[in-house]
Structures are given as structure tokens and as C-alpha cells.
Short mmCIF file of C-alpha atoms and ligand atoms in Angstrom, two decimals:
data_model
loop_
_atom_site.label_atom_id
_atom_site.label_comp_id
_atom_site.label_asym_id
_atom_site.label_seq_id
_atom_site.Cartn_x
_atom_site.Cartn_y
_atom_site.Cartn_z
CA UNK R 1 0.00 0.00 0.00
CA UNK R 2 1.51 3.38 -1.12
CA UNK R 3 -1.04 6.04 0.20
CA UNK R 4 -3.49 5.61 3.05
CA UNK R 5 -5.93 7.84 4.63
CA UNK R 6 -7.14 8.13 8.04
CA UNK R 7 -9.83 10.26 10.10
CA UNK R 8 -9.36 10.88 13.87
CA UNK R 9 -11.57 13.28 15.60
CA UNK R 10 -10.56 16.36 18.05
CA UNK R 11 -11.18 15.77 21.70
CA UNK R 12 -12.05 18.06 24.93
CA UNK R 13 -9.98 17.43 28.16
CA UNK R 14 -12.60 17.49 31.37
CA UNK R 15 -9.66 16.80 33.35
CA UNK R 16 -6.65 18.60 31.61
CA UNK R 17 -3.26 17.65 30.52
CA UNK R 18 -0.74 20.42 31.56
CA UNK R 19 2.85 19.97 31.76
CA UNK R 20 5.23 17.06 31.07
CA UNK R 21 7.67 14.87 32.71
CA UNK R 22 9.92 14.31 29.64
CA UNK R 23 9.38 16.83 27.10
CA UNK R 24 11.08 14.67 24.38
CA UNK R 25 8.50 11.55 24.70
CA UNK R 26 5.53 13.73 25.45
CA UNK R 27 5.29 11.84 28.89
CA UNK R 28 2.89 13.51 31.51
CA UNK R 29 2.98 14.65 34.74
CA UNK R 30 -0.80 13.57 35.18
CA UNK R 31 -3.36 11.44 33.78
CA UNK R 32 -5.83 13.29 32.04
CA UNK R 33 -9.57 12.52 30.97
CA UNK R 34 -11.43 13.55 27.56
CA UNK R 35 -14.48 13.25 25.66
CA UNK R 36 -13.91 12.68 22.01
CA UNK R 37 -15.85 14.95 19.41
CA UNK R 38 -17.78 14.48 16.39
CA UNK R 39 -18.01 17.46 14.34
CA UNK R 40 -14.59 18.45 14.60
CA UNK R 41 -12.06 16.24 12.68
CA UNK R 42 -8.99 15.39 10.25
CA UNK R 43 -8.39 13.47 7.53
CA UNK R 44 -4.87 12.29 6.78
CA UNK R 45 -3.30 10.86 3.43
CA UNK R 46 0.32 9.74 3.55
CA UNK R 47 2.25 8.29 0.46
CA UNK R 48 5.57 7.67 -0.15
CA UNK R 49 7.27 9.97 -2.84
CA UNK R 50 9.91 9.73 -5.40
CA UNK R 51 10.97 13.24 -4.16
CA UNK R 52 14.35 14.97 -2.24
CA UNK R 53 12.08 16.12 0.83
CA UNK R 54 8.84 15.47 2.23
CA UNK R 55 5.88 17.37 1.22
CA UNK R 56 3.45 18.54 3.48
CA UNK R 57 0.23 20.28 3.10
CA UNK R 58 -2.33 21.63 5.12
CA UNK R 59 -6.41 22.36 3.73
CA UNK R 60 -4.60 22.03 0.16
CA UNK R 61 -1.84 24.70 0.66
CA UNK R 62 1.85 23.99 1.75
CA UNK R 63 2.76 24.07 5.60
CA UNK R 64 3.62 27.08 7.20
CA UNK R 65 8.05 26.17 8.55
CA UNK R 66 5.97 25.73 12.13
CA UNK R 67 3.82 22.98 10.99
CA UNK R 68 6.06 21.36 8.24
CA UNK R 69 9.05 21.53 11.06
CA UNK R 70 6.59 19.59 13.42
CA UNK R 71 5.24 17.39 11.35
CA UNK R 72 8.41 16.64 10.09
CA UNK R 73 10.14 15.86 13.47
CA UNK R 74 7.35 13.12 13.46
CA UNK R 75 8.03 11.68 9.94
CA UNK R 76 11.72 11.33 10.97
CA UNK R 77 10.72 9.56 14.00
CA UNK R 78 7.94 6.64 12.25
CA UNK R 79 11.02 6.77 9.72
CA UNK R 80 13.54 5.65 12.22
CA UNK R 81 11.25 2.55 13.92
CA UNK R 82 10.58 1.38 10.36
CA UNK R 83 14.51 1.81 9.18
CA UNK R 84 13.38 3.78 6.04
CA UNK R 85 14.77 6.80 4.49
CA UNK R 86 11.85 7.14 1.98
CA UNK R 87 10.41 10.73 1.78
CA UNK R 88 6.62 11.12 2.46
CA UNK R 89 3.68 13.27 1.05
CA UNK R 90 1.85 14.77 3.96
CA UNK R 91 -2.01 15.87 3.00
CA UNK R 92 -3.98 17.11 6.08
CA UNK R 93 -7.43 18.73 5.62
CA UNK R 94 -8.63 20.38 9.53
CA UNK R 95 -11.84 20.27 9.60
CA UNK R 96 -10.69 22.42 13.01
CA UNK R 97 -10.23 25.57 13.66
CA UNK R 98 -6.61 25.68 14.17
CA UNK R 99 -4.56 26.51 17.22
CA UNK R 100 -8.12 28.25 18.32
CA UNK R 101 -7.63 26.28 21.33
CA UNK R 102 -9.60 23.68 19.83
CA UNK R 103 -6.66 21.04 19.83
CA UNK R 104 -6.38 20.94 16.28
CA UNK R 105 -3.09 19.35 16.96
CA UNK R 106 -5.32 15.92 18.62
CA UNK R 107 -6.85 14.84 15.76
CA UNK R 108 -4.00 16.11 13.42
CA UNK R 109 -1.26 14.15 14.93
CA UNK R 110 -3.88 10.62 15.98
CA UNK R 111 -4.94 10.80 11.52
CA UNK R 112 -1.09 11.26 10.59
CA UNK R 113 0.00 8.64 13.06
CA UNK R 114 -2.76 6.40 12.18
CA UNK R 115 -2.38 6.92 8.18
CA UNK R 116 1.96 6.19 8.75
CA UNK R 117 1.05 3.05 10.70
CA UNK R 118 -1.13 1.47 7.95
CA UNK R 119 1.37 2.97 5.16
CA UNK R 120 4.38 1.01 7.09
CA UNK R 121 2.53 -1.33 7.41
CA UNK R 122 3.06 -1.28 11.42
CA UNK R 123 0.26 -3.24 12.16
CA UNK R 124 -0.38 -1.56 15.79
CA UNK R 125 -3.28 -2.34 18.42
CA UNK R 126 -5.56 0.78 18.99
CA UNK R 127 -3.33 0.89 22.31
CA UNK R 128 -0.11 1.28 20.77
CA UNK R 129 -1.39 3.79 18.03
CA UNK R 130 -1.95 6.31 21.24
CA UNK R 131 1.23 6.00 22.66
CA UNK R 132 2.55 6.42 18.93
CA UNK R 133 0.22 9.32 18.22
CA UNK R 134 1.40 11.46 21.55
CA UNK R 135 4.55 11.09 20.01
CA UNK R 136 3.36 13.84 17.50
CA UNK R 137 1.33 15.95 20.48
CA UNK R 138 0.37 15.06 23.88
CA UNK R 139 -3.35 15.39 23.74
CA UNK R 140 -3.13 13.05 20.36
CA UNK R 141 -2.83 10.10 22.57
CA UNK R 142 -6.90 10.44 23.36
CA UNK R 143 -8.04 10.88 20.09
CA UNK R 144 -7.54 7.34 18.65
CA UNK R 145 -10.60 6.70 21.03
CA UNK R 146 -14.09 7.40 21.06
CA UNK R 147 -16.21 8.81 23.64
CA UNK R 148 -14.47 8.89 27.07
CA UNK R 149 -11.33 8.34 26.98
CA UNK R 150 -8.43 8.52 30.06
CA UNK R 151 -4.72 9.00 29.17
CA UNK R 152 -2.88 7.52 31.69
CA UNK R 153 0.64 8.90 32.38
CA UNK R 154 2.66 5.94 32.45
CA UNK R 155 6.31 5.89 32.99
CA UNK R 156 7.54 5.82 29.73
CA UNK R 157 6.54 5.21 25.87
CA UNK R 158 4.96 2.00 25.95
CA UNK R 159 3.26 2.73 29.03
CA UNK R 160 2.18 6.13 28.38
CA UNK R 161 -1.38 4.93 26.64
CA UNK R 162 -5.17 6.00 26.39
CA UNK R 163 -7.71 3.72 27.39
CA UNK R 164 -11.49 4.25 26.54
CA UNK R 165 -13.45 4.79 29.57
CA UNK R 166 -17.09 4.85 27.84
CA UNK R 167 -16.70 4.43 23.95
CA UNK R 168 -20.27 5.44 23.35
CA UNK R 169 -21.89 7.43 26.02
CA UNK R 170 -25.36 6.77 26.07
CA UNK R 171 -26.86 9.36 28.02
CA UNK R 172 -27.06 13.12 26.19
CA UNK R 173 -24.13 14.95 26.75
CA UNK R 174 -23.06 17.86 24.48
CA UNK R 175 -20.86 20.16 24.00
CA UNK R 176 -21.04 23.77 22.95
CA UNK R 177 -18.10 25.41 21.34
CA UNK R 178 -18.26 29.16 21.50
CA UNK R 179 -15.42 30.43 19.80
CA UNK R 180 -14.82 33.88 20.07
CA UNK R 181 -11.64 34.67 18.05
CA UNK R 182 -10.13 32.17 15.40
CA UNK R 183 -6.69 33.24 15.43
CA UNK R 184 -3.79 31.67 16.53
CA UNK R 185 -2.97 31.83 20.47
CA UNK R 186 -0.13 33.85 21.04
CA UNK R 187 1.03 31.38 23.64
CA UNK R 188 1.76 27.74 22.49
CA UNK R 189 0.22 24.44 24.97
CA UNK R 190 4.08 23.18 24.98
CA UNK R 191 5.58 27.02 25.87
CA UNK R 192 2.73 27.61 28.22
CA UNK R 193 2.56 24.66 30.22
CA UNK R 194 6.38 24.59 30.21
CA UNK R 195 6.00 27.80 31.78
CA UNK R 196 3.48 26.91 35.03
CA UNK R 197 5.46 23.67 35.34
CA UNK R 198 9.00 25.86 35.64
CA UNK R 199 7.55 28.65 37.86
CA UNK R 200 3.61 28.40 39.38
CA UNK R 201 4.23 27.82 43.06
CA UNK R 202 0.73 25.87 42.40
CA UNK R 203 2.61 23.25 40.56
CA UNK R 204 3.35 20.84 42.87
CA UNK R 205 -0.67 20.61 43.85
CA UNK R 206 -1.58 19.83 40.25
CA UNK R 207 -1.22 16.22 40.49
CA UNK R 208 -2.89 15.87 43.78
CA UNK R 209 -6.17 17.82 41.78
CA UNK R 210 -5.63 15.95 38.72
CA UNK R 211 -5.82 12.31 41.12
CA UNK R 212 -9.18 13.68 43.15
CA UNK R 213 -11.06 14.98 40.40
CA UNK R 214 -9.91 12.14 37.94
CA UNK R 215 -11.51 9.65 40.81
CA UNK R 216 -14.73 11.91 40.90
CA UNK R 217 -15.20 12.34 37.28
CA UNK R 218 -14.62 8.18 36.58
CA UNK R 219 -17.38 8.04 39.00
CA UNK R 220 -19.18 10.24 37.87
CA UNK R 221 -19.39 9.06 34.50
CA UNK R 222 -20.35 5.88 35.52
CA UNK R 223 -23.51 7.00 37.24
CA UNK R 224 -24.25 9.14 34.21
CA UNK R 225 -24.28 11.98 36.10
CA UNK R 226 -23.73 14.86 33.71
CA UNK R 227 -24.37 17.60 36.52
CA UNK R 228 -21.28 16.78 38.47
CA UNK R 229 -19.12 15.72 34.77
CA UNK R 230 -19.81 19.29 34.66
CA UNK R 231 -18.82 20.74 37.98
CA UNK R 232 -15.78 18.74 37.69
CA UNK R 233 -15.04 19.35 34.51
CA UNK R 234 -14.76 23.05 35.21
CA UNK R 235 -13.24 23.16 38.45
CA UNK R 236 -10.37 20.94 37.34
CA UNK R 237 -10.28 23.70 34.22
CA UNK R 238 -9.99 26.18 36.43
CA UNK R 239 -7.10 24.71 38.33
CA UNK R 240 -5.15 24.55 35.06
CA UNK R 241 -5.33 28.16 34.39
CA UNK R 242 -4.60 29.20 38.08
CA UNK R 243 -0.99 27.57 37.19
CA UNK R 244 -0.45 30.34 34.50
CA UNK R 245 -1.79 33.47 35.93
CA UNK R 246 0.13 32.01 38.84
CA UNK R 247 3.33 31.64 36.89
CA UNK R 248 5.97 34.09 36.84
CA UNK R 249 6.10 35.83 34.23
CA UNK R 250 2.01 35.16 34.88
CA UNK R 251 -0.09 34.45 31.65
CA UNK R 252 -3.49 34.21 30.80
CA UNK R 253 -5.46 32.75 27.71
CA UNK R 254 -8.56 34.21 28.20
CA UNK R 255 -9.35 37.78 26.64
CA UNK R 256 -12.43 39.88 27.98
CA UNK R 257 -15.14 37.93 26.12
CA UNK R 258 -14.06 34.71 27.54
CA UNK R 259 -15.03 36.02 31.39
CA UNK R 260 -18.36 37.43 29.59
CA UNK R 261 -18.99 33.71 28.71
CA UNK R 262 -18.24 32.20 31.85
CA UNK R 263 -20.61 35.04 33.66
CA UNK R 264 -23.10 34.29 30.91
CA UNK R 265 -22.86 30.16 31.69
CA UNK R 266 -23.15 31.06 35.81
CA UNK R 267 -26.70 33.43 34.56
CA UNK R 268 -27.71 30.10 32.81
CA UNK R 269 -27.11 27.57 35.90
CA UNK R 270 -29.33 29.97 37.80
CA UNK R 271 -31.92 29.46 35.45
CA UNK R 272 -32.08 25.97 35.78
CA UNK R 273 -30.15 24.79 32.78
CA UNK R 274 -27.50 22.55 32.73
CA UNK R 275 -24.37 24.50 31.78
CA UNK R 276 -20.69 24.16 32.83
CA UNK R 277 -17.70 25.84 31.01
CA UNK R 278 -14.10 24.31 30.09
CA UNK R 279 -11.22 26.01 28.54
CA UNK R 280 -8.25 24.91 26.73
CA UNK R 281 -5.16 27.11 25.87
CA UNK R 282 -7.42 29.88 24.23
CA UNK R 283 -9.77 32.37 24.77
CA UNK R 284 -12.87 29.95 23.22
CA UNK R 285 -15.04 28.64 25.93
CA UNK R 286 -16.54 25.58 25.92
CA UNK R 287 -20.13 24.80 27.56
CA UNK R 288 -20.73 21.03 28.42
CA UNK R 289 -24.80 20.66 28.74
CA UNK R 290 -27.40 17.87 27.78
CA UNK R 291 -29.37 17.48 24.44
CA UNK R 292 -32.31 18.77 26.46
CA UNK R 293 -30.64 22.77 27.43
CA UNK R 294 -28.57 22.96 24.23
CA UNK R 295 -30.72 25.07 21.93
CA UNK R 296 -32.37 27.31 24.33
CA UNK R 297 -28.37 28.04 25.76
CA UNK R 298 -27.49 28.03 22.12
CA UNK R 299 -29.93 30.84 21.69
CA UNK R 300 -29.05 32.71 24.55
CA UNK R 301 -25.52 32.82 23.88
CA UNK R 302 -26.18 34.22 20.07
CA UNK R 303 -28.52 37.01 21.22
CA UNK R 304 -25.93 38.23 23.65
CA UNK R 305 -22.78 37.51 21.75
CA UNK R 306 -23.74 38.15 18.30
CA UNK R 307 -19.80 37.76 16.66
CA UNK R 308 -19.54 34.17 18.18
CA UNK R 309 -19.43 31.52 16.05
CA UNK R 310 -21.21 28.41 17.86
CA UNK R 311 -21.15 24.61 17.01
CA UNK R 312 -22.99 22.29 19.01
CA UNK R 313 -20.94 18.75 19.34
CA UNK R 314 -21.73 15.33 20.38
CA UNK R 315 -19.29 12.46 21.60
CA UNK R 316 -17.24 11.24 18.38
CA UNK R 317 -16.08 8.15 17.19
CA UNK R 318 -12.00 6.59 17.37
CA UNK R 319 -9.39 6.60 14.60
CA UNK R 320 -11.55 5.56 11.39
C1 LIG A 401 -5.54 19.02 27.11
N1 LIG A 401 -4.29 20.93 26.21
O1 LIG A 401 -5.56 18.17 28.00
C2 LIG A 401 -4.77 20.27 27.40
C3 LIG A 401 -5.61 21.29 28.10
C4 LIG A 401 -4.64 22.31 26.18
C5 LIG A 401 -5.24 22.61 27.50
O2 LIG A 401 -3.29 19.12 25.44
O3 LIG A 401 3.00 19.97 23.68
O4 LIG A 401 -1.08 20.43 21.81
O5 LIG A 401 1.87 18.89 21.72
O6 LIG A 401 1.88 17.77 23.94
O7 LIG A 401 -1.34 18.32 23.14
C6 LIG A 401 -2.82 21.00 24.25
O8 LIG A 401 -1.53 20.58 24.24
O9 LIG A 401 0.59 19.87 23.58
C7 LIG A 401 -3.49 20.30 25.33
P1 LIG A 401 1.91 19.08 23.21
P2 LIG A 401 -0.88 19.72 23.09
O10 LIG A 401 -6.20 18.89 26.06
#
């Protein structure tokens, strides 16, 4: 086989990844815990060329020297398990908006690890595809996985794996992406968290957090109860950005409009409806709710911030 494609879908940490043990193998400090997505994807075709260097392209136009730099690192790296010097065609179309804080990196790096495992012919276990995948980008490591999925730290590259918690969730969670400015975030996931792990005084109480409201949320999902998914979901995001504005230099991902949000998600629990907010490394916020409270949030949100762009998301499927 000379050209595969794959599919992986983004996913949304509930319990956040942030800041690594071994920066070269992508290796945690924590476990982490996310809920794959449907309607935000990539889809991956990899061939091997007859060329002097690999190609890479990205929604039909060549990489940017960030993302061909990146991507190449990981090339070199499938290259040197499979003992092959052949140069690879790299065609990635986001169906993400990327670096919006919507991990467009997740699904990008699980559909390019997936797509070099079939075109090497690797033939990996879904297991081993997520510790290959986080080679690429940490929170790639969940996305080979549908619905619930828990990263678990491990020790070192073989043991550094996701494991689906609840492949297909069967009671109505969604998600609600407000995204309130598309461009890039000024501040990478690897600088920032590099950052709060180097100098947050907080740091050394992440991992404690991370354990507690990774045994809460397991539970949690277990009894189906999407009220406290929620409450943990954004106390645990919370957490994560207390390490940056308590770094030093202090940093912050959220711009005016993302506090609006959050106030505007705090009117709606009053009301009754089921709304809790996560965010990532951006200013885009997040609202996890049930089928039931999505529209009447959904319209609620638009009337009040009409430049938003909102997509409502269910849980997604694994690497396809
Ligand atoms: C997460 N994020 O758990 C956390 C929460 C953003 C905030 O994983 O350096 O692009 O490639 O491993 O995976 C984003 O970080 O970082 C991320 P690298 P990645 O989803």
C-alpha cells in the first residue's frame, strides 16, 4: 500500500493535561480525561514519494516552517522505527479551527500517526497507536478513542497509553463550542505549560487535583451523572489556568469575552439549565450541557454575543 488515509476526531480534556515529565516523549505529569468529538475532525493521506524532501500540506496549501518543522520531526521519528529513508507526502485537511484552542493538533497528529502506521505497514493495536500518536502531540494520545477516553501517564513510551473509559456514552451529553476569536494563540500548549510547570508555586498541587477529580469524574461518568461531569469538569479547568496566571512571568489565555462567557454560563445555571464551562489554551469557551438545554443556551448565547461563532458537538467516534 503506497497512500493511506485516516480520520481521527478532536477531543475536549474534562480533566486537563498540563505539563510534562519528559518533554522529548511527550510523557505527563498527570493522567488526564477527555471526551472525544464528532463534528470536529482530520483526515490524513500519507504516500511515499519519489521526491528529495517530504511534502506537506495543510487544507490544500503547503505548511507554514511551524507545521512542516513539526510534522516533520514526526516523519523522521515513524522513519527511524521502520529503518526507512523514503520521503513522504503529507495531506492534512482540519476540519478544526486551528490553534483556536480547539486542539487541532489531537486529531491532526492521531490521523497522521494512524495513516503512517497502515502505510508502514506497522500493524499496531488501537493501544499502541496512542502511545505512537502522543509522540506527534500530547493530547493526540486520546483521540484514537471514542467517547471517554483517560490517558494515563505511564512511565515511559509503551506505558504512556489511552484507554477508553465509555466508547459510546449513552446518556445526552453535548458540548457547545463558542469560539470567540479564530486566530492563533499567542502562547503555544508546549511554551505555556512549560512555563506553570517551571515557575507556578501551584505546581506541585496539580497532580494531587488531577488524582481527586480524575476519581470523581470516573465516577461520575459511571452514574451518568452529567451535573457533576460538569462541575468537575470546570473546576479541574480552572485549576489549570490558576498555574499560568500564577506563573511568573504570569499568563493568561482568556481575553475579555471569555469572562463574559463564563458570567453568561453562571446566569444560565441559575436558570435551571445545565451549563458548565471548560477552557483549553485559548480564549474559546466551551459549555458542556445535555441534548435537552442545548438550543435554548445556544440561543441565549447568540442574542448576547452576536460575533460568536457556535457549534454544538456530540461524543465522536476513534481513529476511522
Ligand atoms: C488538554 N491541552 O488536556 C490540554 C488542556 C490544552 C489545554 O493538550 O506539547 O497540543 O503537543 O503535547 O497536546 C494541548 O496541548 O501539547 C493540550 P503538546 P498539546 O487537552
Amino acid at each position: 500500500m503506497t497512500t493511506t488515509t485516516t480520520t481521527a476526531h478532536t477531543n475536549i480534556a474534562l480533566i486537563k493535561y498540563w505539563g510534562k515529565k519528559d518533554e522529548h516523549l511527550h510523557l505527563p505529569y498527570t493522567d488526564s480525561l477527555s471526551l472525544t468529538l464528532d463534528g470536529y475532525y482530520s483526515v490524513t493521506t500519507t504516500s511515499f514519494i519519489q521526491a528529495p524532501n517530504d511534502q506537506i500540506f495543510i487544507n490544500h496549501h503547503p505548511a507554514s516552517p511551524e507545521f512542516f518543522s513539526r510534522t516533520e520531526k514526526f516523519l523522521n521519528l515513524i522513519r527511524k522505527i521502520n529503518h526507512s529513508s523514503q520521503k513522504i507526502e503529507v495531506k492534512t485537511d482540519n476540519f478544526v479551527p486551528t490553534a483556536a484552542g480547539l486542539a487541532s493538533s489531537a486529531s491532526g497528529f492521531a490521523a497522521l500517526a494512524g495513516s503512517l502506521a497502515k502505510l508502514f505497514q506497522m500493524s499496531l493495536t488501537k493501544t499502541e497507536l496512542s502511545a505512537l500518536a502522543r509522540l506527534g502531540s500530547g493530547s493526540a494520545t486520546r483521540s484514537i478513542f471514542g467517547g471517554f477516553v483517560q490517558w494515563h501517564q505511564g512511565h515511559n513510551s509503551q506505558t504512556s497509553i489511552a484507554e477508553p473509559i465509555l466508547e459510546k456514552p449513552t446518556f445526552p451529553i453535548r458540548l457547545l463550542s463558542v469560539v470567540i476569536n479564530n486566530q492563533a494563540k499567542k502562547i503555544s500548549s508546549t511554551t505555556g505549560m512549560q512555563q506553570a510547570v517551571a515557575t507556578s508555586p501551584f505546581y506541585p498541587q496539580w497532580p494531587h487535583i488531577v488524582q481527586q477529580d480524575l476519581q470523581h469524574i470516573l465516577k461520575a461518568i459511571k452514574n451518568q451523572d452529567l451535573e457533576q461531569i460538569g462541575a468537575i469538569a470546570e473546576a479541574n479547568c480552572l485549576a489549570m489556568h490558576a498555574l499560568n496566571w500564577s506563573a511568573r512571568p504570569a499568563f493568561s489565555y482568556f481575553e475579555d469575552t471569555t469572562y463574559q462567557v463564563i458570567e453568561a454560563v453562571k446566569k444560565l445555571r441559575q436558570r435551571g439549565y445545565l451549563a458548565y464551562y471548560t477552557i483549553d489554551a485559548g480564549p474559546n469557551v466551551k459549555i458542556i450541557t445535555t441534548s435537552k438545554d442545548l438550543l435554548p443556551i445556544k440561543e441565549y448565547l447568540q442574542t448576547n454575543f452576536p460575533q460568536a461563532q457556535m457549534t454544538a458537538l456530540k461524543p465522536g467516534p476513534g481513529l476511522q
